[in-house]
mmCIF file of C-alpha atoms in Angstrom:
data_model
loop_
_atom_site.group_PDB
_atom_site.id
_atom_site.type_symbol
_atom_site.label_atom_id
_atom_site.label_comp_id
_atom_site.label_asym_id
_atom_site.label_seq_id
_atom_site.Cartn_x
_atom_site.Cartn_y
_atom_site.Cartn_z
ATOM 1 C CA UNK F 1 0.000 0.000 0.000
ATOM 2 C CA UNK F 2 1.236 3.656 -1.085
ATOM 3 C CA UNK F 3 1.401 6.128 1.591
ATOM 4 C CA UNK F 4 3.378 9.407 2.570
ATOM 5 C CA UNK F 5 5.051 9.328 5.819
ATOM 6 C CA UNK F 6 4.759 12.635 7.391
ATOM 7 C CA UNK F 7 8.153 14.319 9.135
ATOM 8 C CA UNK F 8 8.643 15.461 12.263
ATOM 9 C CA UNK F 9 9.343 18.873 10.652
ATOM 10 C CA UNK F 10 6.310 19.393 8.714
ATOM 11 C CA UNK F 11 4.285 18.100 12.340
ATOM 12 C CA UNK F 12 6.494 20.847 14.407
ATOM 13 C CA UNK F 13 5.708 23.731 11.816
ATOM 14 C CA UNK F 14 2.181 23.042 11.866
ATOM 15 C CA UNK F 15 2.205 22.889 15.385
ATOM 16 C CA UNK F 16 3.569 25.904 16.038
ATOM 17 C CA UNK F 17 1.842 28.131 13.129
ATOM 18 C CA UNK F 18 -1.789 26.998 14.371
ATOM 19 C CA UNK F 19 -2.295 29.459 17.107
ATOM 20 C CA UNK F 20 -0.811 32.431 14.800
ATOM 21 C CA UNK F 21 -3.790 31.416 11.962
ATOM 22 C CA UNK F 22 -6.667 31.154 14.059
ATOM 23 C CA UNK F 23 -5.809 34.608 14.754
ATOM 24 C CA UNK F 24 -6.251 36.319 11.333
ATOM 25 C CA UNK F 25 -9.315 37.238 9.760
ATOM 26 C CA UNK F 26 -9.991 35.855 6.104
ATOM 27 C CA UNK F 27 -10.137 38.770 3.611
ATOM 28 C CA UNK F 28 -11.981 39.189 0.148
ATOM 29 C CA UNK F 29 -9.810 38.020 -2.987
ATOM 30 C CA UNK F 30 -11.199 40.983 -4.466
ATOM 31 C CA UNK F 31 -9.754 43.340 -1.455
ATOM 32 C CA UNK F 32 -12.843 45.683 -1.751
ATOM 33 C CA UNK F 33 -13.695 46.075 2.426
ATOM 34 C CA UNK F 34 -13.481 49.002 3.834
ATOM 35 C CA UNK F 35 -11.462 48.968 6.694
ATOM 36 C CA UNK F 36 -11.170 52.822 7.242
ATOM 37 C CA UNK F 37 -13.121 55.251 5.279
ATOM 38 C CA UNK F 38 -11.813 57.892 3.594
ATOM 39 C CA UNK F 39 -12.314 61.382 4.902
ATOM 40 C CA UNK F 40 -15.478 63.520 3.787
ATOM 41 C CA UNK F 41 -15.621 65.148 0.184
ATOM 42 C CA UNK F 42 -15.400 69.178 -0.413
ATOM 43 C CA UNK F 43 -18.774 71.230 -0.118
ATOM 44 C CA UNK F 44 -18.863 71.716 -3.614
ATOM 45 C CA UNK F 45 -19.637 67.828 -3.795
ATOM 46 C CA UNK F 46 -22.273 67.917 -1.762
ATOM 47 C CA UNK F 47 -23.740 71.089 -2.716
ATOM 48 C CA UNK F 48 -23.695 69.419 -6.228
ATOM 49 C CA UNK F 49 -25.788 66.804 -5.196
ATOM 50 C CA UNK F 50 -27.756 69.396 -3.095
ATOM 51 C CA UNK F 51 -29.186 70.671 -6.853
ATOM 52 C CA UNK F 52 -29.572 67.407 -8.674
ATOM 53 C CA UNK F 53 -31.824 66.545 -5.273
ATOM 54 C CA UNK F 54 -33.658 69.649 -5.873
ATOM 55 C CA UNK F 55 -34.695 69.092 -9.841
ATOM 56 C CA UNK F 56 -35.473 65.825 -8.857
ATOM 57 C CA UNK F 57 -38.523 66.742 -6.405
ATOM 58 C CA UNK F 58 -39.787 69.531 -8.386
ATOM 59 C CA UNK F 59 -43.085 68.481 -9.121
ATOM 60 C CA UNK F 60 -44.382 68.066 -12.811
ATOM 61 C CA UNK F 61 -47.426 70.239 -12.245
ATOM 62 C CA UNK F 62 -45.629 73.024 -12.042
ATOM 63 C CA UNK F 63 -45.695 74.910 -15.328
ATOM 64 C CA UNK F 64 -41.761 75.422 -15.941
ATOM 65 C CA UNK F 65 -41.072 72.005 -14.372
ATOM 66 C CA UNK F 66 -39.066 70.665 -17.658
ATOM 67 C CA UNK F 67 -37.259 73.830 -17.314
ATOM 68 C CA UNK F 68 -36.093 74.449 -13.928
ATOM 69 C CA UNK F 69 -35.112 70.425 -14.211
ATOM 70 C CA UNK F 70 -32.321 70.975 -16.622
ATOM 71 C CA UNK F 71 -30.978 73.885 -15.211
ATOM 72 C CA UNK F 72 -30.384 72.548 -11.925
ATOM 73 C CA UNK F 73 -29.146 69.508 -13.362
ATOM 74 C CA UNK F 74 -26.970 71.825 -15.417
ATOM 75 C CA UNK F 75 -25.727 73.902 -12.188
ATOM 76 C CA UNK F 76 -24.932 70.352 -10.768
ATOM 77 C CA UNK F 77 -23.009 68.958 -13.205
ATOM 78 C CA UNK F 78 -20.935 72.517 -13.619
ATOM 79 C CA UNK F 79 -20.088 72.063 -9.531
ATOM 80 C CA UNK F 80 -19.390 68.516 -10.133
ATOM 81 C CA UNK F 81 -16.746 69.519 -12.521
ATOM 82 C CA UNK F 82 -15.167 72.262 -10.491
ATOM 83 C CA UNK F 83 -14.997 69.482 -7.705
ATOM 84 C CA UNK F 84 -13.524 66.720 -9.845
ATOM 85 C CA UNK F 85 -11.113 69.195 -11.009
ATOM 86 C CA UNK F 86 -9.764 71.222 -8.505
ATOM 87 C CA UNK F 87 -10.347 68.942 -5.311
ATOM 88 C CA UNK F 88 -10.273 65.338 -6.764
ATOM 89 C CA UNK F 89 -7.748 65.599 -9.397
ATOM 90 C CA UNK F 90 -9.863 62.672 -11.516
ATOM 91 C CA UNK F 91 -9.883 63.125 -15.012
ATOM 92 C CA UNK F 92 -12.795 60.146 -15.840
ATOM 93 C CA UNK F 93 -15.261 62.123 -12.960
ATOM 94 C CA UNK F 94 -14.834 65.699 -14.843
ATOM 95 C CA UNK F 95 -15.488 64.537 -18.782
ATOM 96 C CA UNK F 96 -18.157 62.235 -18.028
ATOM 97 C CA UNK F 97 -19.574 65.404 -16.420
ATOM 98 C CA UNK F 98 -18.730 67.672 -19.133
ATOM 99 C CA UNK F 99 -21.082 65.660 -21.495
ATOM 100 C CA UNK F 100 -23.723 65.772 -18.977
ATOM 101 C CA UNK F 101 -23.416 69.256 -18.837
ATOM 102 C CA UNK F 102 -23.679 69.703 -22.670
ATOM 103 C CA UNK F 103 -26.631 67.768 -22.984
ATOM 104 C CA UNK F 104 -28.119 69.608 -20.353
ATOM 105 C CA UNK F 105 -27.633 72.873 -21.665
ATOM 106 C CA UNK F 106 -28.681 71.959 -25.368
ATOM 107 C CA UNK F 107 -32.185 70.724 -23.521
ATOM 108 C CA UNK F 108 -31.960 73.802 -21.623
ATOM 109 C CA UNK F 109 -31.591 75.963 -25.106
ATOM 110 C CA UNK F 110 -34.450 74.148 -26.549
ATOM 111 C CA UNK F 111 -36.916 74.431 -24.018
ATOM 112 C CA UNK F 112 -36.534 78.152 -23.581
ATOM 113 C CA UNK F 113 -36.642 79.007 -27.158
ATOM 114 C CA UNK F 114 -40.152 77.391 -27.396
ATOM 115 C CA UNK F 115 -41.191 80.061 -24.259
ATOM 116 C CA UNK F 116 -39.619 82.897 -26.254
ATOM 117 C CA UNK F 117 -42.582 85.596 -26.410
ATOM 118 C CA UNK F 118 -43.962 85.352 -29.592
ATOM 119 C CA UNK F 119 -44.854 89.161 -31.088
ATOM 120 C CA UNK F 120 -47.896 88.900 -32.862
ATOM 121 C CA UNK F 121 -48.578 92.010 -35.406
ATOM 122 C CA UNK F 122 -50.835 94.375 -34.143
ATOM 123 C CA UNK F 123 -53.131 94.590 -36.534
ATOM 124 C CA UNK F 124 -54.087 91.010 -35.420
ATOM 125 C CA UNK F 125 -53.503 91.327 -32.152
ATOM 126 C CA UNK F 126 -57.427 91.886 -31.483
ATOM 127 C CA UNK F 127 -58.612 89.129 -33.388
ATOM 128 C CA UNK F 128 -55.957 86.640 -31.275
ATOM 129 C CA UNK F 129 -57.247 88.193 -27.695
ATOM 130 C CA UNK F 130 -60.897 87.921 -29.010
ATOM 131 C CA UNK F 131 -61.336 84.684 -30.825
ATOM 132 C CA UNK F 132 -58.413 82.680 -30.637
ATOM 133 C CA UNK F 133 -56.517 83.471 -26.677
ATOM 134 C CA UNK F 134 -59.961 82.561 -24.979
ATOM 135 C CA UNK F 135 -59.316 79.312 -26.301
ATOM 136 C CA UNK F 136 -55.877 78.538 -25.814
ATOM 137 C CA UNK F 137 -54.371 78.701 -29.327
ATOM 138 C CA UNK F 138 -50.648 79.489 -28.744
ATOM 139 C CA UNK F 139 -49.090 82.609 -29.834
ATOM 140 C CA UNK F 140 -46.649 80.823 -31.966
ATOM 141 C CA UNK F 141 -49.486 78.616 -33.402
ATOM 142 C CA UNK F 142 -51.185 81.276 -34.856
ATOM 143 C CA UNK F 143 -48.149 83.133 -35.781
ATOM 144 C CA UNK F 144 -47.698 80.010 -38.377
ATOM 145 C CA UNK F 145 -51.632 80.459 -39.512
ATOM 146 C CA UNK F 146 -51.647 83.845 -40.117
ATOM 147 C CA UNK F 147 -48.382 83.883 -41.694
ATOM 148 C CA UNK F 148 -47.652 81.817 -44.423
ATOM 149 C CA UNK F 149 -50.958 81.253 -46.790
ATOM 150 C CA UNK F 150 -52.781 84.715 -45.823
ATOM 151 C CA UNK F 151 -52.373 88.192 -46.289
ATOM 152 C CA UNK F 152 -54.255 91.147 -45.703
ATOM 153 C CA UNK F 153 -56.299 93.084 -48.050
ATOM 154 C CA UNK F 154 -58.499 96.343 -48.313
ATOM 155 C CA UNK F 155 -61.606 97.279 -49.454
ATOM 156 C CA UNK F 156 -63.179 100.801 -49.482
ATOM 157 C CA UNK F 157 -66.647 102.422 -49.308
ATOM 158 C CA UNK F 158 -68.871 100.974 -51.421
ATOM 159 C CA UNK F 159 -66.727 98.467 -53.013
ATOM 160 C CA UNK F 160 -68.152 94.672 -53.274
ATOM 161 C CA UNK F 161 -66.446 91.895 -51.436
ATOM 162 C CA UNK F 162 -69.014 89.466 -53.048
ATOM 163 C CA UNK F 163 -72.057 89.766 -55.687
ATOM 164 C CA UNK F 164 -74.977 87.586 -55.693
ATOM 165 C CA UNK F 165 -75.262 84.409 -58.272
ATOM 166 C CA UNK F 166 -71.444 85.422 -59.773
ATOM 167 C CA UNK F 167 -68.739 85.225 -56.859
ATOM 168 C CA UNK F 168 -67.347 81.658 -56.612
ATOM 169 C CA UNK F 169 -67.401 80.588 -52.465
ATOM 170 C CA UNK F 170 -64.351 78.209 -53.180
ATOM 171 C CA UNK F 171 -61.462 80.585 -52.905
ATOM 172 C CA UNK F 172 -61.050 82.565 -49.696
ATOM 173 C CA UNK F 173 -61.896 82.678 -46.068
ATOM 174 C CA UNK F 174 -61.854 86.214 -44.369
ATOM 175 C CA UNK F 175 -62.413 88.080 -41.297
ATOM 176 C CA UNK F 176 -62.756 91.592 -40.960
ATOM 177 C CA UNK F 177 -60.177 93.515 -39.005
ATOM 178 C CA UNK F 178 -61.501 97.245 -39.304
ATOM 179 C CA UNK F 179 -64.910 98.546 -40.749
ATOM 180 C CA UNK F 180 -68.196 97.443 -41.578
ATOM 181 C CA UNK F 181 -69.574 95.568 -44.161
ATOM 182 C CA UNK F 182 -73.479 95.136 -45.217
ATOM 183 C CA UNK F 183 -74.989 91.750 -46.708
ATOM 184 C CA UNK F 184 -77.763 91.955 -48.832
ATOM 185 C CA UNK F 185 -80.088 89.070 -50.678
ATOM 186 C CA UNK F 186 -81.981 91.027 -53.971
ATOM 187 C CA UNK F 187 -81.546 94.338 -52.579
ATOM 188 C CA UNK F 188 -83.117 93.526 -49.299
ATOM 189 C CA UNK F 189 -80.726 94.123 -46.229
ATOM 190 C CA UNK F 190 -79.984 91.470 -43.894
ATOM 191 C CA UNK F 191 -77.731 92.270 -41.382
ATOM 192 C CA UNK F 192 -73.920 94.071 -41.011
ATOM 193 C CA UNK F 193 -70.428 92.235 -40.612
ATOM 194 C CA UNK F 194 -68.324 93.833 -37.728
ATOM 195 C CA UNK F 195 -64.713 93.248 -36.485
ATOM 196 C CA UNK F 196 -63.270 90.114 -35.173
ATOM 197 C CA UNK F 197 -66.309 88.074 -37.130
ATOM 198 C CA UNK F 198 -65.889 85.817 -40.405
ATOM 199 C CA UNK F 199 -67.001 87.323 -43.387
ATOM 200 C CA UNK F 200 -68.324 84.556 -45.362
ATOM 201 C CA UNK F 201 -68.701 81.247 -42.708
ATOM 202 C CA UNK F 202 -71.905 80.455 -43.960
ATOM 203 C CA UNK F 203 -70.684 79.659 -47.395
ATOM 204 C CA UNK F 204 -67.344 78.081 -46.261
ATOM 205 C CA UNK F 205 -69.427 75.566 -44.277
ATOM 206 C CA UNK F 206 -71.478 75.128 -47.240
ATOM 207 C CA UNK F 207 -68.883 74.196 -49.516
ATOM 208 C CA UNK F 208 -67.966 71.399 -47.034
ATOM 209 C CA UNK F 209 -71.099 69.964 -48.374
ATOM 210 C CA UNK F 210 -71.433 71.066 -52.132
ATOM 211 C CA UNK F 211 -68.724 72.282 -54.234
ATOM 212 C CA UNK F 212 -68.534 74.811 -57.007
ATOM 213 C CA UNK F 213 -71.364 76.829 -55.412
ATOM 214 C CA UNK F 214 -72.291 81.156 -55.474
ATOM 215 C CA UNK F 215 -72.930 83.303 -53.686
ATOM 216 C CA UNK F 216 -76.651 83.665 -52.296
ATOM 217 C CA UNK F 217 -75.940 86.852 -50.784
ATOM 218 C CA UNK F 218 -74.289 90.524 -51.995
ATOM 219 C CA UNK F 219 -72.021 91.473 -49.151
ATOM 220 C CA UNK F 220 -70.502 95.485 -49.757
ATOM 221 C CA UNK F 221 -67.947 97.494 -47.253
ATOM 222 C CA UNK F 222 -70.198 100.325 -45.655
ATOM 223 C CA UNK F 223 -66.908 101.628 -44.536
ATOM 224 C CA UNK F 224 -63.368 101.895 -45.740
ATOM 225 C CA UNK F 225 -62.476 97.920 -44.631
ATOM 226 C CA UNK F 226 -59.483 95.478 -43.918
ATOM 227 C CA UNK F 227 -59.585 92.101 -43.633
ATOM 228 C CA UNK F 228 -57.339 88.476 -43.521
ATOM 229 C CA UNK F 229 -58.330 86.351 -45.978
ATOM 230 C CA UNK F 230 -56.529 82.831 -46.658
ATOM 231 C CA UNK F 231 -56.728 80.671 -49.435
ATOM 232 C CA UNK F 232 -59.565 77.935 -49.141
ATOM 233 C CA UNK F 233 -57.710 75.239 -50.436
ATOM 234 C CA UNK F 234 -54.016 76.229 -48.760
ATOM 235 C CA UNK F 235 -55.903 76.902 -45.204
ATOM 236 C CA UNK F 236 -57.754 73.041 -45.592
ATOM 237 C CA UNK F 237 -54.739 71.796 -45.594
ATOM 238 C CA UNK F 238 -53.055 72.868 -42.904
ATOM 239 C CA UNK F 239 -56.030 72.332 -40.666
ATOM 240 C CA UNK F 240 -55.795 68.701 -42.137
ATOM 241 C CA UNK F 241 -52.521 68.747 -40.413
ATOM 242 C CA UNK F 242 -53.143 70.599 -36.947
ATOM 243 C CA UNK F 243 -56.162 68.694 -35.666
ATOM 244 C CA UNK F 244 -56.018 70.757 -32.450
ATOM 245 C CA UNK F 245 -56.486 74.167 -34.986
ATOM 246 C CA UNK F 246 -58.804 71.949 -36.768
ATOM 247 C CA UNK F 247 -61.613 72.057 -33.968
ATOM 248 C CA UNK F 248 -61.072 75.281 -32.941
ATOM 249 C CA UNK F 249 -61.812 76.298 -36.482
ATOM 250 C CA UNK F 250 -64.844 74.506 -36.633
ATOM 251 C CA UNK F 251 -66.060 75.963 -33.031
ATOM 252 C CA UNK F 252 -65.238 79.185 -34.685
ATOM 253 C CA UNK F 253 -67.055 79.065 -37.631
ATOM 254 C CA UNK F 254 -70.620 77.576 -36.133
ATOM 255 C CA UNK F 255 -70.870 80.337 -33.539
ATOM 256 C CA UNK F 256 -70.081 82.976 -36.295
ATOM 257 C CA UNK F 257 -72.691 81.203 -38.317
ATOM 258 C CA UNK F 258 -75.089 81.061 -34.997
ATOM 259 C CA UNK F 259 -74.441 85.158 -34.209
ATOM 260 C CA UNK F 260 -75.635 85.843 -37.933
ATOM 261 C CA UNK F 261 -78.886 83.752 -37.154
ATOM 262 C CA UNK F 262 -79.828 85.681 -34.639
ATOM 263 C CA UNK F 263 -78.795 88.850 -36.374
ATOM 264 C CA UNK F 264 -80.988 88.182 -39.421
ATOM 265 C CA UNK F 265 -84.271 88.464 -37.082
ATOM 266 C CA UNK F 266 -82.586 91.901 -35.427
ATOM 267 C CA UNK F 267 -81.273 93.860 -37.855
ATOM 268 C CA UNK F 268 -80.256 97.024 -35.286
ATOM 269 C CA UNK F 269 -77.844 94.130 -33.530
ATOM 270 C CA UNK F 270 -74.740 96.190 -33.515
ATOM 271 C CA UNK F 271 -70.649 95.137 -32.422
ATOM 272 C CA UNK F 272 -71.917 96.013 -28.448
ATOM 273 C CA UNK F 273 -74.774 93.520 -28.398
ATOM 274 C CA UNK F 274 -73.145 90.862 -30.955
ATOM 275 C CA UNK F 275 -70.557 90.487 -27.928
ATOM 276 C CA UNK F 276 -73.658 90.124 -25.349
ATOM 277 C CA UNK F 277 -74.836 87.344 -27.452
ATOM 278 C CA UNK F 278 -71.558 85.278 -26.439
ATOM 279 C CA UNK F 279 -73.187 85.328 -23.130
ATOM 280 C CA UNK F 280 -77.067 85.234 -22.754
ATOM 281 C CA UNK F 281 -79.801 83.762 -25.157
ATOM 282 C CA UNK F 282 -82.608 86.421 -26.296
ATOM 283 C CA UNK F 283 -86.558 85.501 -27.895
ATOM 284 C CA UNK F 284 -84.765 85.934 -31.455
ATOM 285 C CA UNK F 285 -82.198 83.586 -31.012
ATOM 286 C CA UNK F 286 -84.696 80.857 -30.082
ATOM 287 C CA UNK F 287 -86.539 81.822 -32.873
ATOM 288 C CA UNK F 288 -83.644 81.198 -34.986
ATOM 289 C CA UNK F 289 -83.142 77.993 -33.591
ATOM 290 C CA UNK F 290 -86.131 76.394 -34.119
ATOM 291 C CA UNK F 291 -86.402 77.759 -37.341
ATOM 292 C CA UNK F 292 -83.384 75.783 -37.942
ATOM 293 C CA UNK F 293 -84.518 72.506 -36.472
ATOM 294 C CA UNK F 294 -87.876 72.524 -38.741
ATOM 295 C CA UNK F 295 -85.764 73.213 -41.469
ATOM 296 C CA UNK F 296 -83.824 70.661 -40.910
ATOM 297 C CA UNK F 297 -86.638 68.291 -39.654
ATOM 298 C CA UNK F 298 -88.301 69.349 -43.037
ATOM 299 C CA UNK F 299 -85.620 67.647 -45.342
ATOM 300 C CA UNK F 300 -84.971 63.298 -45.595
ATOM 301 C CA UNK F 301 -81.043 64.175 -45.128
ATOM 302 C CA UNK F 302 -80.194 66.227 -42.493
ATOM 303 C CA UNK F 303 -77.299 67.562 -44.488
ATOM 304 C CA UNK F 304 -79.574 68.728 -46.463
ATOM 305 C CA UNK F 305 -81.980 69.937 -44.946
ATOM 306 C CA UNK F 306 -78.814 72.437 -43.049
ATOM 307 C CA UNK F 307 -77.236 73.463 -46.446
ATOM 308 C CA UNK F 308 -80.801 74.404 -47.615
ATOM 309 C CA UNK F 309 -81.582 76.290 -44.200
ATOM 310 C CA UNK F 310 -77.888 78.186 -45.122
ATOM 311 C CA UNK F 311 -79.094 78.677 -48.470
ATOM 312 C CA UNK F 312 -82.840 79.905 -47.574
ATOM 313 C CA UNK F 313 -81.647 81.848 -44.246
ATOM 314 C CA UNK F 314 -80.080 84.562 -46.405
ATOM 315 C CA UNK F 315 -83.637 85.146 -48.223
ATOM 316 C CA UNK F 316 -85.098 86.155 -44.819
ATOM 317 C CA UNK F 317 -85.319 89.923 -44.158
ATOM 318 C CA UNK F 318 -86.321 91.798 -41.063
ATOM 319 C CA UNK F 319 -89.978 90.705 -41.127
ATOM 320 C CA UNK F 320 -90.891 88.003 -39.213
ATOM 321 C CA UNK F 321 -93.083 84.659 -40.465
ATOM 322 C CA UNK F 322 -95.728 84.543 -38.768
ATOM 323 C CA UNK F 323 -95.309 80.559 -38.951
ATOM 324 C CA UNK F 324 -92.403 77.684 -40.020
ATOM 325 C CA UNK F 325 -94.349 75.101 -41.233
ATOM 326 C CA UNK F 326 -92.752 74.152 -44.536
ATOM 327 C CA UNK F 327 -92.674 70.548 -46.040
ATOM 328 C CA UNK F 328 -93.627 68.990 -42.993
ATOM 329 C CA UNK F 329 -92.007 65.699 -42.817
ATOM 330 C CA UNK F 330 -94.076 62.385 -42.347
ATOM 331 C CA UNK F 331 -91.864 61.376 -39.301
ATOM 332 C CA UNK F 332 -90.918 64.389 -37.680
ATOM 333 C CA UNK F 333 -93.596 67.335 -36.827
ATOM 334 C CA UNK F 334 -92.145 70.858 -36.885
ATOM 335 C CA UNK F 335 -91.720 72.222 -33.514
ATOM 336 C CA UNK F 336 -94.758 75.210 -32.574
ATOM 337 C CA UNK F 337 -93.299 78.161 -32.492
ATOM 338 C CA UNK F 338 -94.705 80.019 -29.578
ATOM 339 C CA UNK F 339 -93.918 83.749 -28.881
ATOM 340 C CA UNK F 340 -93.785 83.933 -25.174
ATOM 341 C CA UNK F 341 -93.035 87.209 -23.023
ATOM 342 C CA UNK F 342 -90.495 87.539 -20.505
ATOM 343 C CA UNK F 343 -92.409 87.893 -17.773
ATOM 344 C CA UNK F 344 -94.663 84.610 -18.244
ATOM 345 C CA UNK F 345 -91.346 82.507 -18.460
ATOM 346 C CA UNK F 346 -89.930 84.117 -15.307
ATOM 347 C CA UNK F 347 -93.106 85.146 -13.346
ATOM 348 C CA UNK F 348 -92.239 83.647 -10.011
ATOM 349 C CA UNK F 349 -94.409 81.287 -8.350
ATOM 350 C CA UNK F 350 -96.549 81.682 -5.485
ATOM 351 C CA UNK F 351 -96.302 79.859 -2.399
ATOM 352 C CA UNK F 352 -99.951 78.289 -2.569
ATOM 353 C CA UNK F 353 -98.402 76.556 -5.966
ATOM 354 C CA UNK F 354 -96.264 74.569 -3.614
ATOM 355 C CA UNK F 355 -99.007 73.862 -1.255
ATOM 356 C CA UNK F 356 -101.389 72.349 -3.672
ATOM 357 C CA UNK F 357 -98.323 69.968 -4.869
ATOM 358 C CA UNK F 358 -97.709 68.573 -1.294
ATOM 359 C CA UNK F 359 -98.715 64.779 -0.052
ATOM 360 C CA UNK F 360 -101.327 64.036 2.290
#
């Protein structure tokens, strides 16, 4: 049988050795414990980390939040630098830090060219704080409609912006900055165009429906006028491609179309009380309304039935008719209009009323 004999030597160093090795602690082969820690960094370090803390908590509500996060992250990579490069003397620390920074400052850049005040001309300065600001269009947004497919034209006394039965409603979109303009259907006055409103909405939402289409109406400057006009086909377009501008359009141009409803059964409705309208309802804009619905009501397609109420509003003059039953429709009865005063709709109600009403 093979075996190794061991020596007395080998026995002796063992021996003595064993009390020495019990003694020692076993350390990592990758010699990464901490056995006494380094002394604290410089205050720049830790005011540093002092900003990055603060852009972090910053809460996103907050309007410039994107903002204020880069530039404190910016400020904290700048002191990280400084500390890297005067107190730590490591080379790795500052460049890695110098890209941060870049980036930072790039975002920075960005973000504060977008909130650059935008100067809008003043010519069209109204019309943005009237129709447009009230519903949260940015200024830069309509910088880009108003300046690259429009321009700004002028018409003086007496001059026709549209004749009856000859001016195509496919080319232009317009609403008058300065001045007043009169409509007309065969010499029979309608009602007058003032600032801040669309010239021709009825007929651009028409068109939506039927192309190729003229004017039903004769619309003339009473005064020396100015007004934005786009192309039809160049402003379609781009509303095709800003859905947001898209709506706002299309809000725009029904509650133009709406405040020339009710002007067609007042014709004194001046600029003061068009801008009352925004606010309260009056008899002649229910009227109006159901005048619309029985037109509408009247027709088998309701797109129809609309494009002819567009069509057949402009025919109405300042009288009143006495009664809207036209074309009744087999399924749908017109709605009774009833002329109702004030004081019967808001005469309040006595206290036996309630009495009468009560349970047993």
């Amino acid at each position: 049988m093979n075996y190794t004999e061991s020596s007395p030597l080998t026995e002796s160093t063992a021996v003595g050795f064993t009390p020495e090795l019990e003694s020692i602690t076993p350390v990592p082969s990758n010699g990464t414990t901490c056995e006494n820690w380094r002394e604290i960094h410089h205050l720049v370090f830790h005011v540093a980390n002092v900003f990055f803390a603060i852009g972090l908590i910053i809460p996103t509500a907050l309007h410039l939040h994107m903002i204020l996060l880069r530039a404190m992250f910016a400020i904290g990579c700048t002191l990280y630098i400084v500390w890297a490069t005067l107190y730590r003397c490591a080379l790795d620390i500052m460049i890695w830090n110098s890209v941060f920074l870049g980036v930072n400052v790039l975002h920075l850049s960005y973000l504060l060219y977008k909130k650059r005040p935008v100067k809008i001309e003043k010519e069209l300065s109204g019309i943005y704080r009237r129709l447009f600001e009230p519903l949260r269009v940015p200024p830069d947004l309509f910088r880009r409609l108003t300046g690259q497919f429009c321009m700004i034209q002028t018409l003086k006394k007496g001059q026709t912006y549209a004749a009856e039965d000859k001016t195509s409603v496919d080319d232009r979109l317009s609403i008058l900055l300065k001045g007043k303009m009169k409509v007309s259907y065969r010499g029979h006055f309608l009602h007058n165009i003032y600032p801040c409103a669309f010239i021709d909405s009825p007929e651009f939402r028409s068109t939506q429906m039927h192309k190729g289409e003229k004017f039903q109406v004769t619309i003339i400057a009473d005064d020396n006028c100015r007004f934005l006009c786009w192309s039809r086909e160049r402003l379609t377009y781009f509303l095709e491609s800003e859905p947001f501008l898209y709506e706002i359009f299309r809000y725009l141009i029904g509650k133009d179309i709406t405040n020339k409803l009710y002007s067609l059964n007042d014709p004194t409705l001046n600029d003061k009380k068009a801008k009352k309208l925004e606010h309260q309802l009056s008899l002649c804009t229910q009227i109006s309304m159901l005048e619309m619905r029985n037109s509408i009501a009247s027709s088998s397609d309701s797109e129809d039935g609309l494009h002819q109420f567009l069509r057949g509003a402009s025919s109405v003059s300042s009288l009143h008719v006495s009664s809207p039953h036209q074309r009744a429709s087999a399924k749908m009865k017109p709605i009774e209009e009833g002329v109702e005063d004030d004081d019967e709709v808001f005469e309040p109600v006595s206290p036996n009323a309630f009495k009468g009403h009560q349970l047993p």
